[in-house]
PDB file of C-alpha atoms in Angstrom:
ATOM      1  CA  UNK A1227       0.000   0.000   0.000  1.00  0.00           C
ATOM      2  CA  UNK A1228       1.338   3.416  -1.001  1.00  0.00           C
ATOM      3  CA  UNK A1229       0.412   6.897   0.236  1.00  0.00           C
ATOM      4  CA  UNK A1230       1.131   9.624  -2.349  1.00  0.00           C
ATOM      5  CA  UNK A1231       1.829  13.138  -1.014  1.00  0.00           C
ATOM      6  CA  UNK A1232       1.477  15.995  -3.517  1.00  0.00           C
ATOM      7  CA  UNK A1233       2.819  19.331  -2.276  1.00  0.00           C
ATOM      8  CA  UNK A1234       5.190  21.909  -3.777  1.00  0.00           C
ATOM      9  CA  UNK A1235       6.963  22.237  -0.415  1.00  0.00           C
ATOM     10  CA  UNK A1236       9.675  19.609   0.072  1.00  0.00           C
ATOM     11  CA  UNK A1237       9.645  20.400   3.798  1.00  0.00           C
ATOM     12  CA  UNK A1238       5.915  19.695   4.081  1.00  0.00           C
ATOM     13  CA  UNK A1239       6.376  16.431   2.151  1.00  0.00           C
ATOM     14  CA  UNK A1240       9.073  15.466   4.658  1.00  0.00           C
ATOM     15  CA  UNK A1241       6.808  16.424   7.580  1.00  0.00           C
ATOM     16  CA  UNK A1242       4.043  14.226   6.130  1.00  0.00           C
ATOM     17  CA  UNK A1243       6.489  11.394   5.393  1.00  0.00           C
ATOM     18  CA  UNK A1244       7.705  11.520   9.019  1.00  0.00           C
ATOM     19  CA  UNK A1245       4.156  11.559  10.380  1.00  0.00           C
ATOM     20  CA  UNK A1246       2.756   8.712   8.258  1.00  0.00           C
ATOM     21  CA  UNK A1247       5.861   6.552   8.794  1.00  0.00           C
ATOM     22  CA  UNK A1248       4.235   5.000  11.875  1.00  0.00           C
ATOM     23  CA  UNK A1249       1.480   3.557   9.651  1.00  0.00           C
ATOM     24  CA  UNK A1250       4.052   1.373   7.866  1.00  0.00           C
ATOM     25  CA  UNK A1251       2.877   2.199   4.321  1.00  0.00           C
ATOM     26  CA  UNK A1252       5.189   2.941   1.427  1.00  0.00           C
ATOM     27  CA  UNK A1253       5.407   6.619   0.497  1.00  0.00           C
ATOM     28  CA  UNK A1254       5.680   8.481  -2.799  1.00  0.00           C
ATOM     29  CA  UNK A1255       5.849  12.218  -3.305  1.00  0.00           C
ATOM     30  CA  UNK A1256       5.229  14.732  -6.085  1.00  0.00           C
ATOM     31  CA  UNK A1257       5.864  18.480  -6.247  1.00  0.00           C
ATOM     32  CA  UNK A1258       2.813  19.244  -8.402  1.00  0.00           C
ATOM     33  CA  UNK A1259      -0.261  17.649  -9.939  1.00  0.00           C
ATOM     34  CA  UNK A1260       1.415  16.820 -13.220  1.00  0.00           C
ATOM     35  CA  UNK A1261       4.095  14.717 -11.509  1.00  0.00           C
ATOM     36  CA  UNK A1262       1.396  13.145  -9.320  1.00  0.00           C
ATOM     37  CA  UNK A1263      -0.559  11.985 -12.388  1.00  0.00           C
ATOM     38  CA  UNK A1264       2.628  10.433 -13.818  1.00  0.00           C
ATOM     39  CA  UNK A1265       3.168   8.535 -10.555  1.00  0.00           C
ATOM     40  CA  UNK A1266      -0.474   7.417 -10.556  1.00  0.00           C
ATOM     41  CA  UNK A1267      -0.076   6.061 -14.108  1.00  0.00           C
ATOM     42  CA  UNK A1268       2.879   3.994 -12.951  1.00  0.00           C
ATOM     43  CA  UNK A1269       1.777   2.890  -9.475  1.00  0.00           C
ATOM     44  CA  UNK A1270      -2.033   3.270  -9.319  1.00  0.00           C
ATOM     45  CA  UNK A1271      -2.889  -0.295  -8.282  1.00  0.00           C
ATOM     46  CA  UNK A1272      -0.806   0.153  -5.116  1.00  0.00           C
ATOM     47  CA  UNK A1273      -1.683   3.787  -4.309  1.00  0.00           C
ATOM     48  CA  UNK A1274      -4.410   3.742  -1.682  1.00  0.00           C
ATOM     49  CA  UNK A1275      -4.525   7.412  -0.761  1.00  0.00           C
ATOM     50  CA  UNK A1276      -3.522  10.772  -2.263  1.00  0.00           C
ATOM     51  CA  UNK A1277      -2.744  13.691   0.078  1.00  0.00           C
ATOM     52  CA  UNK A1278      -3.144  16.816  -2.041  1.00  0.00           C
ATOM     53  CA  UNK A1279      -2.097  20.445  -1.551  1.00  0.00           C
ATOM     54  CA  UNK A1280      -4.130  23.153  -3.326  1.00  0.00           C
ATOM     55  CA  UNK A1281      -1.771  25.994  -4.292  1.00  0.00           C
ATOM     56  CA  UNK A1282       1.030  24.563  -6.444  1.00  0.00           C
ATOM     57  CA  UNK A1283       2.782  25.667  -9.624  1.00  0.00           C
ATOM     58  CA  UNK A1284       2.361  23.774 -12.953  1.00  0.00           C
ATOM     59  CA  UNK A1285      -0.861  21.988 -11.945  1.00  0.00           C
ATOM     60  CA  UNK A1286      -2.741  22.983  -8.796  1.00  0.00           C
ATOM     61  CA  UNK A1287      -4.701  20.807  -6.397  1.00  0.00           C
ATOM     62  CA  UNK A1288      -8.222  21.382  -7.679  1.00  0.00           C
ATOM     63  CA  UNK A1289      -7.186  20.620 -11.295  1.00  0.00           C
ATOM     64  CA  UNK A1290      -5.378  17.499 -10.063  1.00  0.00           C
ATOM     65  CA  UNK A1291      -8.380  16.390  -8.029  1.00  0.00           C
ATOM     66  CA  UNK A1292     -10.685  16.768 -11.052  1.00  0.00           C
ATOM     67  CA  UNK A1293      -8.209  14.865 -13.244  1.00  0.00           C
ATOM     68  CA  UNK A1294      -8.010  11.992 -10.738  1.00  0.00           C
ATOM     69  CA  UNK A1295     -11.761  11.777 -10.249  1.00  0.00           C
ATOM     70  CA  UNK A1296     -12.482  11.803 -13.989  1.00  0.00           C
ATOM     71  CA  UNK A1297      -9.887   9.125 -14.780  1.00  0.00           C
ATOM     72  CA  UNK A1298     -11.355   5.622 -15.139  1.00  0.00           C
ATOM     73  CA  UNK A1299      -8.447   3.919 -13.352  1.00  0.00           C
ATOM     74  CA  UNK A1300      -7.802   6.495 -10.618  1.00  0.00           C
ATOM     75  CA  UNK A1301     -11.280   7.687  -9.710  1.00  0.00           C
ATOM     76  CA  UNK A1302     -11.772   5.205  -6.840  1.00  0.00           C
ATOM     77  CA  UNK A1303      -8.571   6.287  -5.071  1.00  0.00           C
ATOM     78  CA  UNK A1304      -9.504   8.500  -2.097  1.00  0.00           C
ATOM     79  CA  UNK A1305      -8.064  12.026  -2.124  1.00  0.00           C
ATOM     80  CA  UNK A1306      -7.594  14.061   1.024  1.00  0.00           C
ATOM     81  CA  UNK A1307      -6.853  17.771   0.630  1.00  0.00           C
ATOM     82  CA  UNK A1308      -4.051  19.032   2.943  1.00  0.00           C
ATOM     83  CA  UNK A1309      -3.927  22.769   2.370  1.00  0.00           C
ATOM     84  CA  UNK A1310      -3.948  26.333   3.685  1.00  0.00           C
ATOM     85  CA  UNK A1311      -6.984  27.021   1.473  1.00  0.00           C
ATOM     86  CA  UNK A1312      -9.680  27.868   4.007  1.00  0.00           C
ATOM     87  CA  UNK A1313     -12.357  29.656   1.931  1.00  0.00           C
ATOM     88  CA  UNK A1314     -15.685  27.906   2.518  1.00  0.00           C
ATOM     89  CA  UNK A1315     -16.547  28.122  -1.184  1.00  0.00           C
ATOM     90  CA  UNK A1316     -13.308  26.401  -2.153  1.00  0.00           C
ATOM     91  CA  UNK A1317     -13.732  23.673   0.481  1.00  0.00           C
ATOM     92  CA  UNK A1318     -17.217  22.997  -0.920  1.00  0.00           C
ATOM     93  CA  UNK A1319     -15.758  22.961  -4.448  1.00  0.00           C
ATOM     94  CA  UNK A1320     -13.200  20.316  -3.440  1.00  0.00           C
ATOM     95  CA  UNK A1321     -15.799  18.134  -1.733  1.00  0.00           C
ATOM     96  CA  UNK A1322     -18.094  18.423  -4.782  1.00  0.00           C
ATOM     97  CA  UNK A1323     -15.158  17.476  -7.019  1.00  0.00           C
ATOM     98  CA  UNK A1324     -14.705  14.260  -5.037  1.00  0.00           C
ATOM     99  CA  UNK A1325     -12.325  14.964  -2.134  1.00  0.00           C
ATOM    100  CA  UNK A1326     -12.918  12.423   0.623  1.00  0.00           C
ATOM    101  CA  UNK A1327     -11.499  14.550   3.423  1.00  0.00           C
ATOM    102  CA  UNK A1328     -10.106  18.042   3.995  1.00  0.00           C
ATOM    103  CA  UNK A1329      -7.337  18.941   6.458  1.00  0.00           C
ATOM    104  CA  UNK A1330      -6.241  22.531   6.952  1.00  0.00           C
ATOM    105  CA  UNK A1331      -2.615  23.529   7.485  1.00  0.00           C
ATOM    106  CA  UNK A1332      -1.214  23.976  10.082  1.00  0.00           C
ATOM    107  CA  UNK A1333      -1.929  20.479  11.351  1.00  0.00           C
ATOM    108  CA  UNK A1334      -0.715  18.390  14.268  1.00  0.00           C
ATOM    109  CA  UNK A1335       0.731  14.961  13.407  1.00  0.00           C
ATOM    110  CA  UNK A1336      -2.065  13.295  15.394  1.00  0.00           C
ATOM    111  CA  UNK A1337      -4.755  15.095  13.386  1.00  0.00           C
ATOM    112  CA  UNK A1338      -3.107  14.101  10.112  1.00  0.00           C
ATOM    113  CA  UNK A1339      -2.959  10.449  11.173  1.00  0.00           C
ATOM    114  CA  UNK A1340      -6.559  10.474  12.432  1.00  0.00           C
ATOM    115  CA  UNK A1341      -7.826  11.945   9.137  1.00  0.00           C
ATOM    116  CA  UNK A1342      -5.805   9.423   7.136  1.00  0.00           C
ATOM    117  CA  UNK A1343      -7.274   6.544   9.140  1.00  0.00           C
ATOM    118  CA  UNK A1344     -10.787   7.984   8.668  1.00  0.00           C
ATOM    119  CA  UNK A1345     -10.214   8.284   4.936  1.00  0.00           C
ATOM    120  CA  UNK A1346      -8.757   4.810   4.501  1.00  0.00           C
ATOM    121  CA  UNK A1347     -11.422   3.119   6.626  1.00  0.00           C
ATOM    122  CA  UNK A1348     -14.630   5.108   6.218  1.00  0.00           C
TER     123      UNK A1348
ATOM    124  CA  UNK B 485     -17.869  47.211   3.965  1.00  0.00           C
ATOM    125  CA  UNK B 486     -15.498  47.746   6.897  1.00  0.00           C
ATOM    126  CA  UNK B 487     -13.223  50.772   6.816  1.00  0.00           C
ATOM    127  CA  UNK B 488      -9.459  50.407   6.394  1.00  0.00           C
ATOM    128  CA  UNK B 489      -8.608  51.104  10.045  1.00  0.00           C
ATOM    129  CA  UNK B 490     -10.859  48.373  11.417  1.00  0.00           C
ATOM    130  CA  UNK B 491      -9.635  45.910   8.790  1.00  0.00           C
ATOM    131  CA  UNK B 492      -6.031  46.687   9.773  1.00  0.00           C
ATOM    132  CA  UNK B 493      -6.687  45.861  13.403  1.00  0.00           C
ATOM    133  CA  UNK B 494      -8.580  42.692  12.456  1.00  0.00           C
ATOM    134  CA  UNK B 495      -5.737  41.735  10.114  1.00  0.00           C
ATOM    135  CA  UNK B 496      -3.025  42.317  12.719  1.00  0.00           C
ATOM    136  CA  UNK B 497      -4.922  40.231  15.271  1.00  0.00           C
ATOM    137  CA  UNK B 498      -5.526  37.437  12.747  1.00  0.00           C
ATOM    138  CA  UNK B 499      -1.890  37.421  11.637  1.00  0.00           C
ATOM    139  CA  UNK B 500      -0.411  37.522  15.147  1.00  0.00           C
ATOM    140  CA  UNK B 501      -2.673  34.656  16.245  1.00  0.00           C
ATOM    141  CA  UNK B 502      -1.896  32.701  13.070  1.00  0.00           C
ATOM    142  CA  UNK B 503       1.868  33.183  13.499  1.00  0.00           C
ATOM    143  CA  UNK B 504       1.783  31.807  17.036  1.00  0.00           C
ATOM    144  CA  UNK B 505      -0.593  28.990  16.074  1.00  0.00           C
ATOM    145  CA  UNK B 506       1.387  27.880  13.002  1.00  0.00           C
ATOM    146  CA  UNK B 507       4.710  27.707  14.870  1.00  0.00           C
ATOM    147  CA  UNK B 508       3.180  25.969  17.898  1.00  0.00           C
ATOM    148  CA  UNK B 509       1.234  23.417  15.851  1.00  0.00           C
ATOM    149  CA  UNK B 510       3.824  22.593  13.188  1.00  0.00           C
ATOM    150  CA  UNK B 511       7.123  23.160  15.065  1.00  0.00           C
ATOM    151  CA  UNK B 512       6.108  22.855  18.736  1.00  0.00           C
ATOM    152  CA  UNK B 513       7.591  26.319  19.276  1.00  0.00           C
ATOM    153  CA  UNK B 514       6.206  29.000  21.573  1.00  0.00           C
ATOM    154  CA  UNK B 515       6.170  32.492  20.072  1.00  0.00           C
ATOM    155  CA  UNK B 516       5.857  35.800  21.907  1.00  0.00           C
ATOM    156  CA  UNK B 517       4.253  38.747  20.079  1.00  0.00           C
ATOM    157  CA  UNK B 518       6.098  41.942  21.084  1.00  0.00           C
ATOM    158  CA  UNK B 519       4.044  44.519  19.204  1.00  0.00           C
ATOM    159  CA  UNK B 520       3.426  46.335  15.948  1.00  0.00           C
ATOM    160  CA  UNK B 521       4.799  49.617  14.560  1.00  0.00           C
ATOM    161  CA  UNK B 522       3.893  51.614  11.433  1.00  0.00           C
ATOM    162  CA  UNK B 523       6.811  52.188   9.013  1.00  0.00           C
ATOM    163  CA  UNK B 524       6.984  54.292   5.831  1.00  0.00           C
ATOM    164  CA  UNK B 525       8.541  51.502   3.737  1.00  0.00           C
ATOM    165  CA  UNK B 526       9.704  47.881   3.757  1.00  0.00           C
ATOM    166  CA  UNK B 527      12.689  47.192   6.016  1.00  0.00           C
ATOM    167  CA  UNK B 528      15.104  44.402   5.136  1.00  0.00           C
ATOM    168  CA  UNK B 529      15.245  42.797   8.567  1.00  0.00           C
ATOM    169  CA  UNK B 530      16.798  39.345   9.014  1.00  0.00           C
ATOM    170  CA  UNK B 531      18.878  37.160   6.678  1.00  0.00           C
ATOM    171  CA  UNK B 532      16.027  35.313   4.952  1.00  0.00           C
ATOM    172  CA  UNK B 533      12.576  36.567   4.015  1.00  0.00           C
ATOM    173  CA  UNK B 534       9.581  34.806   2.540  1.00  0.00           C
ATOM    174  CA  UNK B 535       7.179  37.126   0.724  1.00  0.00           C
ATOM    175  CA  UNK B 536       3.678  36.460  -0.513  1.00  0.00           C
ATOM    176  CA  UNK B 537       1.309  38.684  -2.480  1.00  0.00           C
ATOM    177  CA  UNK B 538      -2.371  38.941  -1.622  1.00  0.00           C
ATOM    178  CA  UNK B 539      -4.873  40.346  -4.119  1.00  0.00           C
ATOM    179  CA  UNK B 540      -8.614  40.771  -4.298  1.00  0.00           C
ATOM    180  CA  UNK B 541     -11.333  43.024  -5.667  1.00  0.00           C
ATOM    181  CA  UNK B 542     -11.166  45.332  -2.640  1.00  0.00           C
ATOM    182  CA  UNK B 543      -7.390  45.635  -2.269  1.00  0.00           C
ATOM    183  CA  UNK B 544      -3.908  44.209  -2.631  1.00  0.00           C
ATOM    184  CA  UNK B 545      -0.715  43.935  -0.638  1.00  0.00           C
ATOM    185  CA  UNK B 546       2.072  41.736   0.607  1.00  0.00           C
ATOM    186  CA  UNK B 547       3.144  39.852   3.697  1.00  0.00           C
ATOM    187  CA  UNK B 548       6.858  39.266   4.415  1.00  0.00           C
ATOM    188  CA  UNK B 549       8.221  36.971   7.122  1.00  0.00           C
ATOM    189  CA  UNK B 550      11.897  37.523   8.032  1.00  0.00           C
ATOM    190  CA  UNK B 551      14.271  35.476  10.195  1.00  0.00           C
ATOM    191  CA  UNK B 552      17.936  35.311  11.064  1.00  0.00           C
ATOM    192  CA  UNK B 553      19.618  32.260   9.558  1.00  0.00           C
ATOM    193  CA  UNK B 554      20.001  30.695  13.015  1.00  0.00           C
ATOM    194  CA  UNK B 555      16.343  31.105  13.958  1.00  0.00           C
ATOM    195  CA  UNK B 556      15.176  29.885  10.531  1.00  0.00           C
ATOM    196  CA  UNK B 557      17.330  26.767  10.953  1.00  0.00           C
ATOM    197  CA  UNK B 558      15.995  26.171  14.469  1.00  0.00           C
ATOM    198  CA  UNK B 559      12.336  26.435  13.415  1.00  0.00           C
ATOM    199  CA  UNK B 560      12.732  24.304  10.277  1.00  0.00           C
ATOM    200  CA  UNK B 561      14.674  21.723  12.308  1.00  0.00           C
ATOM    201  CA  UNK B 562      11.706  21.459  14.668  1.00  0.00           C
ATOM    202  CA  UNK B 563       9.318  21.131  11.717  1.00  0.00           C
ATOM    203  CA  UNK B 564      11.357  18.190  10.455  1.00  0.00           C
ATOM    204  CA  UNK B 565      12.372  16.662  13.785  1.00  0.00           C
ATOM    205  CA  UNK B 566      16.073  17.048  12.962  1.00  0.00           C
ATOM    206  CA  UNK B 567      18.965  18.932  14.586  1.00  0.00           C
ATOM    207  CA  UNK B 568      19.549  22.513  13.318  1.00  0.00           C
ATOM    208  CA  UNK B 569      23.022  21.566  12.024  1.00  0.00           C
ATOM    209  CA  UNK B 570      21.460  19.185   9.475  1.00  0.00           C
ATOM    210  CA  UNK B 571      19.194  21.847   7.922  1.00  0.00           C
ATOM    211  CA  UNK B 572      20.264  22.836   4.407  1.00  0.00           C
ATOM    212  CA  UNK B 573      19.766  26.185   2.696  1.00  0.00           C
ATOM    213  CA  UNK B 574      17.035  24.623   0.547  1.00  0.00           C
ATOM    214  CA  UNK B 575      15.253  23.335   3.671  1.00  0.00           C
ATOM    215  CA  UNK B 576      15.382  26.808   5.243  1.00  0.00           C
ATOM    216  CA  UNK B 577      13.993  28.524   2.125  1.00  0.00           C
ATOM    217  CA  UNK B 578      11.273  25.953   1.570  1.00  0.00           C
ATOM    218  CA  UNK B 579      10.276  25.811   5.246  1.00  0.00           C
ATOM    219  CA  UNK B 580      10.063  29.576   5.700  1.00  0.00           C
ATOM    220  CA  UNK B 581       8.085  29.829   2.460  1.00  0.00           C
ATOM    221  CA  UNK B 582       5.584  27.310   3.762  1.00  0.00           C
ATOM    222  CA  UNK B 583       5.271  29.163   7.076  1.00  0.00           C
ATOM    223  CA  UNK B 584       4.390  32.453   5.341  1.00  0.00           C
ATOM    224  CA  UNK B 585       1.935  30.527   3.172  1.00  0.00           C
ATOM    225  CA  UNK B 586       0.142  29.126   6.230  1.00  0.00           C
ATOM    226  CA  UNK B 587       0.106  32.482   8.050  1.00  0.00           C
ATOM    227  CA  UNK B 588      -1.116  34.325   4.944  1.00  0.00           C
ATOM    228  CA  UNK B 589      -3.924  31.799   4.533  1.00  0.00           C
ATOM    229  CA  UNK B 590      -5.417  33.182   7.752  1.00  0.00           C
ATOM    230  CA  UNK B 591      -4.976  36.772   6.547  1.00  0.00           C
ATOM    231  CA  UNK B 592      -6.748  35.864   3.314  1.00  0.00           C
ATOM    232  CA  UNK B 593      -9.767  34.478   5.173  1.00  0.00           C
ATOM    233  CA  UNK B 594      -9.852  37.523   7.436  1.00  0.00           C
ATOM    234  CA  UNK B 595      -9.774  39.928   4.458  1.00  0.00           C
ATOM    235  CA  UNK B 596     -12.391  37.951   2.551  1.00  0.00           C
ATOM    236  CA  UNK B 597     -14.750  37.872   5.524  1.00  0.00           C
ATOM    237  CA  UNK B 598     -14.354  41.602   6.159  1.00  0.00           C
ATOM    238  CA  UNK B 599     -14.743  42.725   2.565  1.00  0.00           C
ATOM    239  CA  UNK B 600     -17.221  40.093   1.387  1.00  0.00           C
ATOM    240  CA  UNK B 601     -15.020  39.502  -1.663  1.00  0.00           C
ATOM    241  CA  UNK B 602     -12.568  36.667  -2.345  1.00  0.00           C
ATOM    242  CA  UNK B 603      -8.794  37.078  -2.131  1.00  0.00           C
ATOM    243  CA  UNK B 604      -5.974  35.088  -3.707  1.00  0.00           C
ATOM    244  CA  UNK B 605      -2.421  34.399  -2.554  1.00  0.00           C
ATOM    245  CA  UNK B 606       0.620  34.244  -4.802  1.00  0.00           C
ATOM    246  CA  UNK B 607       3.183  31.485  -4.393  1.00  0.00           C
ATOM    247  CA  UNK B 608       5.877  32.553  -1.887  1.00  0.00           C
ATOM    248  CA  UNK B 609       9.115  34.210  -3.025  1.00  0.00           C
ATOM    249  CA  UNK B 610      12.300  33.816  -0.955  1.00  0.00           C
ATOM    250  CA  UNK B 611      14.875  36.583  -0.626  1.00  0.00           C
ATOM    251  CA  UNK B 612      18.281  36.010   0.982  1.00  0.00           C
ATOM    252  CA  UNK B 613      20.767  38.511   2.417  1.00  0.00           C
ATOM    253  CA  UNK B 614      20.954  40.887   5.370  1.00  0.00           C
ATOM    254  CA  UNK B 615      19.544  44.339   4.567  1.00  0.00           C
ATOM    255  CA  UNK B 616      17.870  43.098   1.369  1.00  0.00           C
ATOM    256  CA  UNK B 617      15.242  45.148  -0.438  1.00  0.00           C
ATOM    257  CA  UNK B 618      12.194  44.111  -2.483  1.00  0.00           C
ATOM    258  CA  UNK B 619      12.064  45.936  -5.804  1.00  0.00           C
ATOM    259  CA  UNK B 620       8.490  44.963  -6.653  1.00  0.00           C
ATOM    260  CA  UNK B 621       7.052  45.852  -3.231  1.00  0.00           C
ATOM    261  CA  UNK B 622       3.951  48.040  -2.777  1.00  0.00           C
ATOM    262  CA  UNK B 623       5.174  51.649  -2.647  1.00  0.00           C
ATOM    263  CA  UNK B 624       3.729  54.904  -1.278  1.00  0.00           C
ATOM    264  CA  UNK B 625       1.882  52.814   1.279  1.00  0.00           C
ATOM    265  CA  UNK B 626       2.653  52.287   4.976  1.00  0.00           C
ATOM    266  CA  UNK B 627       3.991  49.010   6.309  1.00  0.00           C
ATOM    267  CA  UNK B 628       3.062  47.414   9.597  1.00  0.00           C
ATOM    268  CA  UNK B 629       6.147  45.861  11.204  1.00  0.00           C
ATOM    269  CA  UNK B 630       5.152  43.132  13.673  1.00  0.00           C
ATOM    270  CA  UNK B 631       7.860  41.886  16.032  1.00  0.00           C
ATOM    271  CA  UNK B 632       7.847  38.368  17.475  1.00  0.00           C
ATOM    272  CA  UNK B 633      10.345  36.430  19.544  1.00  0.00           C
ATOM    273  CA  UNK B 634      11.340  32.787  19.984  1.00  0.00           C
ATOM    274  CA  UNK B 635      13.617  31.953  22.912  1.00  0.00           C
ATOM    275  CA  UNK B 636      15.114  35.452  22.959  1.00  0.00           C
ATOM    276  CA  UNK B 637      15.590  35.618  19.169  1.00  0.00           C
ATOM    277  CA  UNK B 638      13.433  38.196  17.335  1.00  0.00           C
ATOM    278  CA  UNK B 639      11.763  37.767  13.968  1.00  0.00           C
ATOM    279  CA  UNK B 640       9.513  40.087  11.984  1.00  0.00           C
ATOM    280  CA  UNK B 641       6.417  40.029   9.852  1.00  0.00           C
ATOM    281  CA  UNK B 642       5.750  43.025   7.603  1.00  0.00           C
ATOM    282  CA  UNK B 643       2.360  43.752   6.138  1.00  0.00           C
ATOM    283  CA  UNK B 644       1.452  46.339   3.546  1.00  0.00           C
ATOM    284  CA  UNK B 645      -2.062  46.569   2.232  1.00  0.00           C
ATOM    285  CA  UNK B 646      -3.747  49.118  -0.004  1.00  0.00           C
ATOM    286  CA  UNK B 647      -7.535  49.267  -0.262  1.00  0.00           C
ATOM    287  CA  UNK B 648      -9.080  50.112  -3.608  1.00  0.00           C
TER     288      UNK B 648
END
């Protein structure tokens, strides 16, 4: 089982990698949505969760989310937004586009793990 | 719509709370807020600054977060659970950029709620060097210089915002 973290901040990807390490899953990371879609093409049968930032260069989170949810092979993979984007309208847009969960930065490690568990075992 | 003065005080409160909350939650670091002063222009405080633009229908501005190299290394080391000596220049730049992103997210919500119009954030820009300047900064507009402290080491957040 692989967790894929998509965030333009290498530090945040490391923070997430450190936090989810206790779950014992393999970990992949991408710095934008375009790289994430390439990793999904290659590894999608093993990727069980995508953790997705919103504001990223090249391809942002909402475009990535829509691409995942409209792709026949990726659409069943749960996506959890992990972002500073706190506008109610944008949160609603992400949920309508198929996000399974939404975690606002800053986050405590415990909250990240709890949301991941909720998302993996609804 | 709220007037500029009341929005400024709401913004300063939102940003000071967000700064303390972000560093406590992500880096387990207690921050003391030492106050705010009005300045005529941007001041290049610190060795490393992360700058983010904020724009909306009712105004535009920038937020800059500035640290000494030592304090930036300490905070990023706590984010990553590593010792400060292992923190690279790339880690420092990336980590400080993410901190200003998280703090500015709160400012964006505060501005949107007060004006009733949406705001957008730019991606953060990092500037290195003591006494640096920002050529593309908002000009002819006052800056609010907020001073914070971590374990005796000061850092600053500068806010400039112009209402349309």
